[in-house]
Tab-separated table of C-alpha atoms in Angstrom:
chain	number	residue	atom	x	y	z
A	168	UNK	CA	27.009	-7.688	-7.682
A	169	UNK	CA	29.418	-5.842	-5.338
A	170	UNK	CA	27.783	-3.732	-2.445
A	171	UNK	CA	29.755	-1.007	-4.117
A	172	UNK	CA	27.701	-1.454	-7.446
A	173	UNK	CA	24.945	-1.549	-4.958
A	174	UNK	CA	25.129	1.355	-3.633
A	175	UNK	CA	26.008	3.466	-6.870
A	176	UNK	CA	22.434	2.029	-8.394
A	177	UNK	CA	20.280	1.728	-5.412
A	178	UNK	CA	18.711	5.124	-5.279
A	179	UNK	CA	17.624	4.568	-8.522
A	180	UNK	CA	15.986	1.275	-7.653
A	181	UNK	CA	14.441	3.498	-4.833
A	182	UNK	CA	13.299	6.130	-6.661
A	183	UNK	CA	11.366	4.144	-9.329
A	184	UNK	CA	9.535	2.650	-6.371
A	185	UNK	CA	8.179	5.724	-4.623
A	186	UNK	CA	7.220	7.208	-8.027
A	187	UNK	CA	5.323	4.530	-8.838
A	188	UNK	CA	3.894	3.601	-5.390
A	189	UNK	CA	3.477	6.888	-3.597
A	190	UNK	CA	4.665	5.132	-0.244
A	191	UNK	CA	7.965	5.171	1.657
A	192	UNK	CA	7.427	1.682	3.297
A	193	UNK	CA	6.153	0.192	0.033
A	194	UNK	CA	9.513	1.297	-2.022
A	195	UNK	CA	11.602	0.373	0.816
A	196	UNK	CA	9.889	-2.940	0.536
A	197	UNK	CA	10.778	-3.583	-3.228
A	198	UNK	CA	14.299	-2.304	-2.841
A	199	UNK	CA	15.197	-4.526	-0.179
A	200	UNK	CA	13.325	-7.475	-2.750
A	201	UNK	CA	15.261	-5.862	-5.624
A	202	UNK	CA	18.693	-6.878	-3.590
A	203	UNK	CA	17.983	-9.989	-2.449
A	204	UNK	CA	16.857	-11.201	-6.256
A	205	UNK	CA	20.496	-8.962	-7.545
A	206	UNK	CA	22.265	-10.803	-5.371
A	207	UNK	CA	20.527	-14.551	-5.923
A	208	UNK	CA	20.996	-13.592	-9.756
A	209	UNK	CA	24.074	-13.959	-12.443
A	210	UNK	CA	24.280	-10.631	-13.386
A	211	UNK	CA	27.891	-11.411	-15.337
A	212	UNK	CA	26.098	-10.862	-18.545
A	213	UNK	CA	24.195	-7.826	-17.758
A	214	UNK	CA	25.466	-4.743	-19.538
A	215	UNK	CA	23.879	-1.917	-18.172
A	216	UNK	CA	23.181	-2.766	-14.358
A	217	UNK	CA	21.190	0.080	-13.796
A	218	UNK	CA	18.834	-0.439	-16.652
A	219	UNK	CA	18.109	-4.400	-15.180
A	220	UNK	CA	17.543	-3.348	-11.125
A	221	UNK	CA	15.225	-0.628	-12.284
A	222	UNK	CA	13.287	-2.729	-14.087
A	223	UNK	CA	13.449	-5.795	-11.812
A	224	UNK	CA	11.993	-2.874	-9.415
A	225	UNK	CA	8.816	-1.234	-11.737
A	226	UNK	CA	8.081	-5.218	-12.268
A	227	UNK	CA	7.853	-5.674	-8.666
A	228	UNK	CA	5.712	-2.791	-7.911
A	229	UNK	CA	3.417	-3.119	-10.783
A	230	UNK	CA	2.556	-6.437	-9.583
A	231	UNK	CA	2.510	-4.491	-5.647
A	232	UNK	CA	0.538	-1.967	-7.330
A	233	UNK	CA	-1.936	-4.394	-8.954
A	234	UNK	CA	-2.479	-6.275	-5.704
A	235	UNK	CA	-3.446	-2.632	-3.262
A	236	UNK	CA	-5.294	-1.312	-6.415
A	237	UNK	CA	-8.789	-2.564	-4.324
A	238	UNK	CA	-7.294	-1.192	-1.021
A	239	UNK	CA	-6.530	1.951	-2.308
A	240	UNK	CA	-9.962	2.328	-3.874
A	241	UNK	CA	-11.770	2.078	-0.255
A	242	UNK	CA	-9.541	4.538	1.043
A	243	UNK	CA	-11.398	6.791	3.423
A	244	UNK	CA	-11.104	10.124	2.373
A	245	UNK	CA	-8.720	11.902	-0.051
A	246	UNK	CA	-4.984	10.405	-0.898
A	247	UNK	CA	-2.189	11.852	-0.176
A	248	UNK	CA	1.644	10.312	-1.111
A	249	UNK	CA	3.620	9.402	1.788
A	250	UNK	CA	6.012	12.167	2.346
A	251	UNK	CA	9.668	11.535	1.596
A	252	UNK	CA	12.239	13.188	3.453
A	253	UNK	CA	14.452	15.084	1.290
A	254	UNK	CA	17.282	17.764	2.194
A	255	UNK	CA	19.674	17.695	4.831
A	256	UNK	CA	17.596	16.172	7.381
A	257	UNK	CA	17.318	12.809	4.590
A	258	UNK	CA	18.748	9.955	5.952
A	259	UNK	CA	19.775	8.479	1.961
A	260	UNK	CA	19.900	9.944	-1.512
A	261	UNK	CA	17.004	10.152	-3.243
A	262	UNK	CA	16.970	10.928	-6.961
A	263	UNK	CA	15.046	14.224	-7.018
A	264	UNK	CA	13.065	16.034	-9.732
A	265	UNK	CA	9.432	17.313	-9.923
A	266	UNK	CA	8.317	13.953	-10.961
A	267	UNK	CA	8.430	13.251	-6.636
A	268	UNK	CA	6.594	16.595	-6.033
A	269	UNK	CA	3.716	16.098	-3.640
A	270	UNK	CA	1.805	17.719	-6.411
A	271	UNK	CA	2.935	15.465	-9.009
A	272	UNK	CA	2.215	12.685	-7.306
A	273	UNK	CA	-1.361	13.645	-5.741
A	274	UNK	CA	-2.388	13.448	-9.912
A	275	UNK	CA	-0.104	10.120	-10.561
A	276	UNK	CA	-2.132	8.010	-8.075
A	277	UNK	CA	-5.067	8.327	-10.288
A	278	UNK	CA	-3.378	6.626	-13.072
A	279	UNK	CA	-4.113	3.068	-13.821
A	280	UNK	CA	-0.954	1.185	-12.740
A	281	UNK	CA	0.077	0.312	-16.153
A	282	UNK	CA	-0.141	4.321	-16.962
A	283	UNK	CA	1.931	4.822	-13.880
A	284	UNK	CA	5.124	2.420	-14.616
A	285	UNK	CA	5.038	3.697	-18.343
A	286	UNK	CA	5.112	7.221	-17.320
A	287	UNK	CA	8.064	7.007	-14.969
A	288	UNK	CA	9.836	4.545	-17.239
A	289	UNK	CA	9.924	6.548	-20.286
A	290	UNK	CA	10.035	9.880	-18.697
A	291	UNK	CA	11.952	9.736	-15.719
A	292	UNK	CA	14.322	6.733	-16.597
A	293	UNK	CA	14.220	7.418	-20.354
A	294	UNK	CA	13.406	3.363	-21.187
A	295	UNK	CA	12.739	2.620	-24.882
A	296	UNK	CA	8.732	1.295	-24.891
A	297	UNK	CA	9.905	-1.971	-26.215
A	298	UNK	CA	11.533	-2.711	-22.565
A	299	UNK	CA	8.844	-0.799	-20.905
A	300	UNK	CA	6.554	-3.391	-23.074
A	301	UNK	CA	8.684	-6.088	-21.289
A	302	UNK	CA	7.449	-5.033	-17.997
A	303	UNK	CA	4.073	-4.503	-18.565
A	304	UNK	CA	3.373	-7.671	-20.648
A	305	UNK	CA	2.173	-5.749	-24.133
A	306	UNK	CA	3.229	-4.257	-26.686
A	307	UNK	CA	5.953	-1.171	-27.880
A	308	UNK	CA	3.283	0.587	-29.851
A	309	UNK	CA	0.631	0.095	-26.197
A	310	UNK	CA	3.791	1.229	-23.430
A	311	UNK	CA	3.329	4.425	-26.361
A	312	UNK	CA	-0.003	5.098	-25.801
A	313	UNK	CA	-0.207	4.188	-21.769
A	314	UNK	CA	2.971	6.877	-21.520
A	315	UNK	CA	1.256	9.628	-23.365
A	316	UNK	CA	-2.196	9.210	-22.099
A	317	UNK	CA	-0.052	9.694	-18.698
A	318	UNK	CA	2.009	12.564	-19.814
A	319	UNK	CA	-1.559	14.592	-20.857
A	320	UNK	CA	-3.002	13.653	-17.138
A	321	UNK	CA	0.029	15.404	-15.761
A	322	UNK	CA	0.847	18.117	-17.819
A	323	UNK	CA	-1.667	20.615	-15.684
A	324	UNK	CA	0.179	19.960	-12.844
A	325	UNK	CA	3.915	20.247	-14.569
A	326	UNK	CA	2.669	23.643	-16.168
A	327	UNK	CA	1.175	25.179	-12.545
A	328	UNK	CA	4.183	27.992	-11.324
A	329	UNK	CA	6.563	26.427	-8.842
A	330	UNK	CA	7.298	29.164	-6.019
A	331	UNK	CA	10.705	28.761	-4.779
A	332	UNK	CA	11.786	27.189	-1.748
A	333	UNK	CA	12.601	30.136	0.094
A	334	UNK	CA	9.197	32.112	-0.845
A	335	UNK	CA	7.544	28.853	0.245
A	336	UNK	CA	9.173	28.623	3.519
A	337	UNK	CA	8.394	32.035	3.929
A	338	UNK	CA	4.770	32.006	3.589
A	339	UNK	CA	4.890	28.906	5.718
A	340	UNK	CA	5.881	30.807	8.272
A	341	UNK	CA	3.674	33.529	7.913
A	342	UNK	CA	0.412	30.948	7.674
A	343	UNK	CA	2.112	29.411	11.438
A	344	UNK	CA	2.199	32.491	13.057
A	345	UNK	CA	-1.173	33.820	12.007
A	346	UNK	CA	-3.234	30.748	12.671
A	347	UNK	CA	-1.521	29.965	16.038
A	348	UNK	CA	-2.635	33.885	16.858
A	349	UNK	CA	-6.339	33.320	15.447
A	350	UNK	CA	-5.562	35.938	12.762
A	351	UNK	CA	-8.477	35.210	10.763
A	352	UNK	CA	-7.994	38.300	8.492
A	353	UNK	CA	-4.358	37.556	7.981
A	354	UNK	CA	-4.639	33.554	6.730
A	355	UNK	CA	-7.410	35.094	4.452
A	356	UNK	CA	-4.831	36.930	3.072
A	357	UNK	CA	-2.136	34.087	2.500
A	358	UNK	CA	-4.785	32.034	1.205
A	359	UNK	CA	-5.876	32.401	-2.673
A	360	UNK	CA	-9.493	33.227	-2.433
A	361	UNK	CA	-10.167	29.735	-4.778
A	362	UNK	CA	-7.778	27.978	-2.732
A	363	UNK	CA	-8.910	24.222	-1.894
A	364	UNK	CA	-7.628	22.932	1.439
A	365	UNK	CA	-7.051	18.719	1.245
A	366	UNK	CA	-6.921	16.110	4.093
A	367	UNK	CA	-5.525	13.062	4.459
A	368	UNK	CA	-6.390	11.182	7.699
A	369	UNK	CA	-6.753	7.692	5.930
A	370	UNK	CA	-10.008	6.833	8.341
A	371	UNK	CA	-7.393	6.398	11.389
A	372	UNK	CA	-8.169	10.369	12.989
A	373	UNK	CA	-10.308	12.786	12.560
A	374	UNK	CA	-9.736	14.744	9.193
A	375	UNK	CA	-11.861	16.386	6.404
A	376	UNK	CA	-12.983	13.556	3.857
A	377	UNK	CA	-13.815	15.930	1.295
A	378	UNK	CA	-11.591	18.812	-0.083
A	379	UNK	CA	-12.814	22.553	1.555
A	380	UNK	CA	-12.523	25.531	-0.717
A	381	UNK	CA	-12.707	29.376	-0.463
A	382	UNK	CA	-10.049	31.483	1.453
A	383	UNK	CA	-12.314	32.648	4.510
A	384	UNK	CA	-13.748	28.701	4.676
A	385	UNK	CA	-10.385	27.288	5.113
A	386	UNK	CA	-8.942	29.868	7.852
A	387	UNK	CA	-11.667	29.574	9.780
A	388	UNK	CA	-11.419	25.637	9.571
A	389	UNK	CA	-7.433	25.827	10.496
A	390	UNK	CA	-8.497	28.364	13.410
A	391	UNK	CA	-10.358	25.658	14.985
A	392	UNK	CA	-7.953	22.826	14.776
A	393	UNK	CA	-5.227	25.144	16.308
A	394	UNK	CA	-7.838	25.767	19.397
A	395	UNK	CA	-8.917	22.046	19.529
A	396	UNK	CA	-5.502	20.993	19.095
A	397	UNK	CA	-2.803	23.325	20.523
A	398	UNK	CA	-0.042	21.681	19.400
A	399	UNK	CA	3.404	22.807	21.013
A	400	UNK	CA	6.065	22.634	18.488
A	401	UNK	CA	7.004	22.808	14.808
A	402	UNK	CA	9.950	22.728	12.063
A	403	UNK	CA	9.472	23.797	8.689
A	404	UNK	CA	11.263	20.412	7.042
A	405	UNK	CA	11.760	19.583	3.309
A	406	UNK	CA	9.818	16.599	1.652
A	407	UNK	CA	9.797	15.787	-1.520
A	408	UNK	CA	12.006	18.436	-2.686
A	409	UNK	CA	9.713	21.235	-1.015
A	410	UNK	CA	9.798	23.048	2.570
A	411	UNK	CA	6.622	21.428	4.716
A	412	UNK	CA	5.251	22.356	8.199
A	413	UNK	CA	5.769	19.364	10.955
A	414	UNK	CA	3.831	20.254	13.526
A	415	UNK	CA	4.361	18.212	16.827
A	416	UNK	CA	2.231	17.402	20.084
A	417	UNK	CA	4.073	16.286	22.878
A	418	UNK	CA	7.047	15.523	20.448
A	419	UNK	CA	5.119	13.412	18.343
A	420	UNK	CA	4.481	14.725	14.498
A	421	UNK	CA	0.672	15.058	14.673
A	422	UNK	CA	0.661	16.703	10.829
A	423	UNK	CA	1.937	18.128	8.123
A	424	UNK	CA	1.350	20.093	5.712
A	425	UNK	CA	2.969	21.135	2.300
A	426	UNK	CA	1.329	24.078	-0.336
A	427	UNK	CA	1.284	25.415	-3.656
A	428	UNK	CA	1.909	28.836	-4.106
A	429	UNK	CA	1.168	31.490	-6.876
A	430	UNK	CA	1.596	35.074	-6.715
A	431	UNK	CA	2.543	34.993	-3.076
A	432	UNK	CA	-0.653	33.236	-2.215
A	433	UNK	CA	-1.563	29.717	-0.837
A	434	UNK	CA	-3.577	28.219	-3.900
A	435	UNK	CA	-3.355	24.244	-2.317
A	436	UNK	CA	-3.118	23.613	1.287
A	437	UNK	CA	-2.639	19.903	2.043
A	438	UNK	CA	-2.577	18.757	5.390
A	439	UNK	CA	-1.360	15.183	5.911
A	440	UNK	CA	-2.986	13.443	9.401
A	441	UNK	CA	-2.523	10.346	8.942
A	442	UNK	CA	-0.100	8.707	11.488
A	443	UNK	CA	0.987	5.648	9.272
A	444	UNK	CA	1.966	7.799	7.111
A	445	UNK	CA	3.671	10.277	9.329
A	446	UNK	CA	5.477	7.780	11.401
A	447	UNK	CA	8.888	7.169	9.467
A	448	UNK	CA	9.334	11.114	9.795
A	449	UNK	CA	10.062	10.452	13.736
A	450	UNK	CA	9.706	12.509	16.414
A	451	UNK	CA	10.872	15.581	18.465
């Protein structure tokens, strides 16, 4: 296999990775194992290359996914994906689609990893279940069932209304410059009044470890961490196809959060804390 052929295929490889895995590191991880094995193997009777590296790379992080499944259980506090950069600011090309939505991928982690690899297989990748059966070690008729038991799981989440990235930046910018002024009255007003705020600070800093909801709960709780935190800088930045607030301390990203919007109003307010997960975005 040429670097060329490399190259043309390896987002793909990528992007089955992070769907299934929900990490950056952990999809960089099996791509860079999905080379080495391409270029150890004779691929010279291998008709669709795309089709075998793909696969090669849901085996590999089934069997990654199989081994952090206890890990992942003890997590302290609620999950959130690692973010992936996407835009202009993205250092490689990502294959993008609602299926890496933070949203989409908050609901995907509590799949059973067999559910996860047969979702993004067959929907994403469009894999027949008798090679998706080849992955997971079962049958056609099983890949069927793990797939659709999958696709019902999701389907909430793939029916919600998507604001648009510009309406989303905008109220991004709104919810900034009313928290950083202590405008109580005005987050209220952003904020859907059954809007559920979500924290992810993994046990490593301080963060909520159970999700807050009502609009005058969760201003009041972003009030304080502005006042306790007074961070000095921010970007609005797009992961995972979506504009996000960094927010920076002393040039460092200390969190950030993404949202889901209807009717002009914040209806899920993530806020991501947790500086393993924070640390490929860089600095300032």
């Amino acid at each position: 296999m040429t670097e060329t052929d490399w190259e043309a295929h390896r987002a793909a490889v990528f992007g089955a990775a992070y769907r299934i895995l929900g990490s950056v590191a952990e999809a960089e991880d099996v791509t860079q194992e999905v080379w080495l094995r391409a270029t150890a193997a004779d691929l010279s009777e291998v008709r669709d290359l795309r089709a075998w590296l793909v696969t090669v790379a849901a085996r590999t992080s089934y069997n990654v996914l199989k081994s952090a499944r206890v890990r992942r259980e003890s997590y302290v506090g609620p999950w959130l994906p690692e973010p992936l950069l996407t835009g202009p600011d993205a250092a490689a090309q990502v294959l993008l689609d609602e299926s890496v939505s933070t949203a989409l991928l908050v609901v995907v982690e509590a799949l059973t990893p067999a559910e996860r690899v047969a979702l993004v297989l067959h929907d994403v990748f469009e894999f027949p279940f008798d090679r998706i059966a080849e992955v997971l070690g079962g049958t056609p008729a099983a890949s069927r069932k793990l797939a659709s038991r999958a696709r019902a799981r999701v389907a909430a989440v793939e029916e919600r209304p998507r604001a648009s990235g510009a309406e989303t930046e905008r109220v991004l910018r709104a919810f900034k410059a009313a928290a950083d002024g202590g405008d109580l009255a005005g987050l209220v007003a952003l904020l859907d009044p059954g809007a559920v705020y979500v924290a992810d600070g993994g046990g490593k800093v301080t963060a909520s470890r159970r999700p807050v909801w009502g609009a005058g709960t969760i201003a009041l709780l972003l009030v304080r961490q502005i006042e306790h935190r007074r961070p000095d800088a921010f970007r609005v930045i797009e992961v995972n196809g979506y504009p996000a607030l960094a927010t920076y301390d002393g040039g460092r990203l200390v969190w950030l959060d993404t949202v889901e919007i209807a009717d002009g109003r914040i209806t899920v307010f993530r806020r991501l804390v947790n500086p393993e997960k924070l640390a490929h975005l860089g600095h300032i």
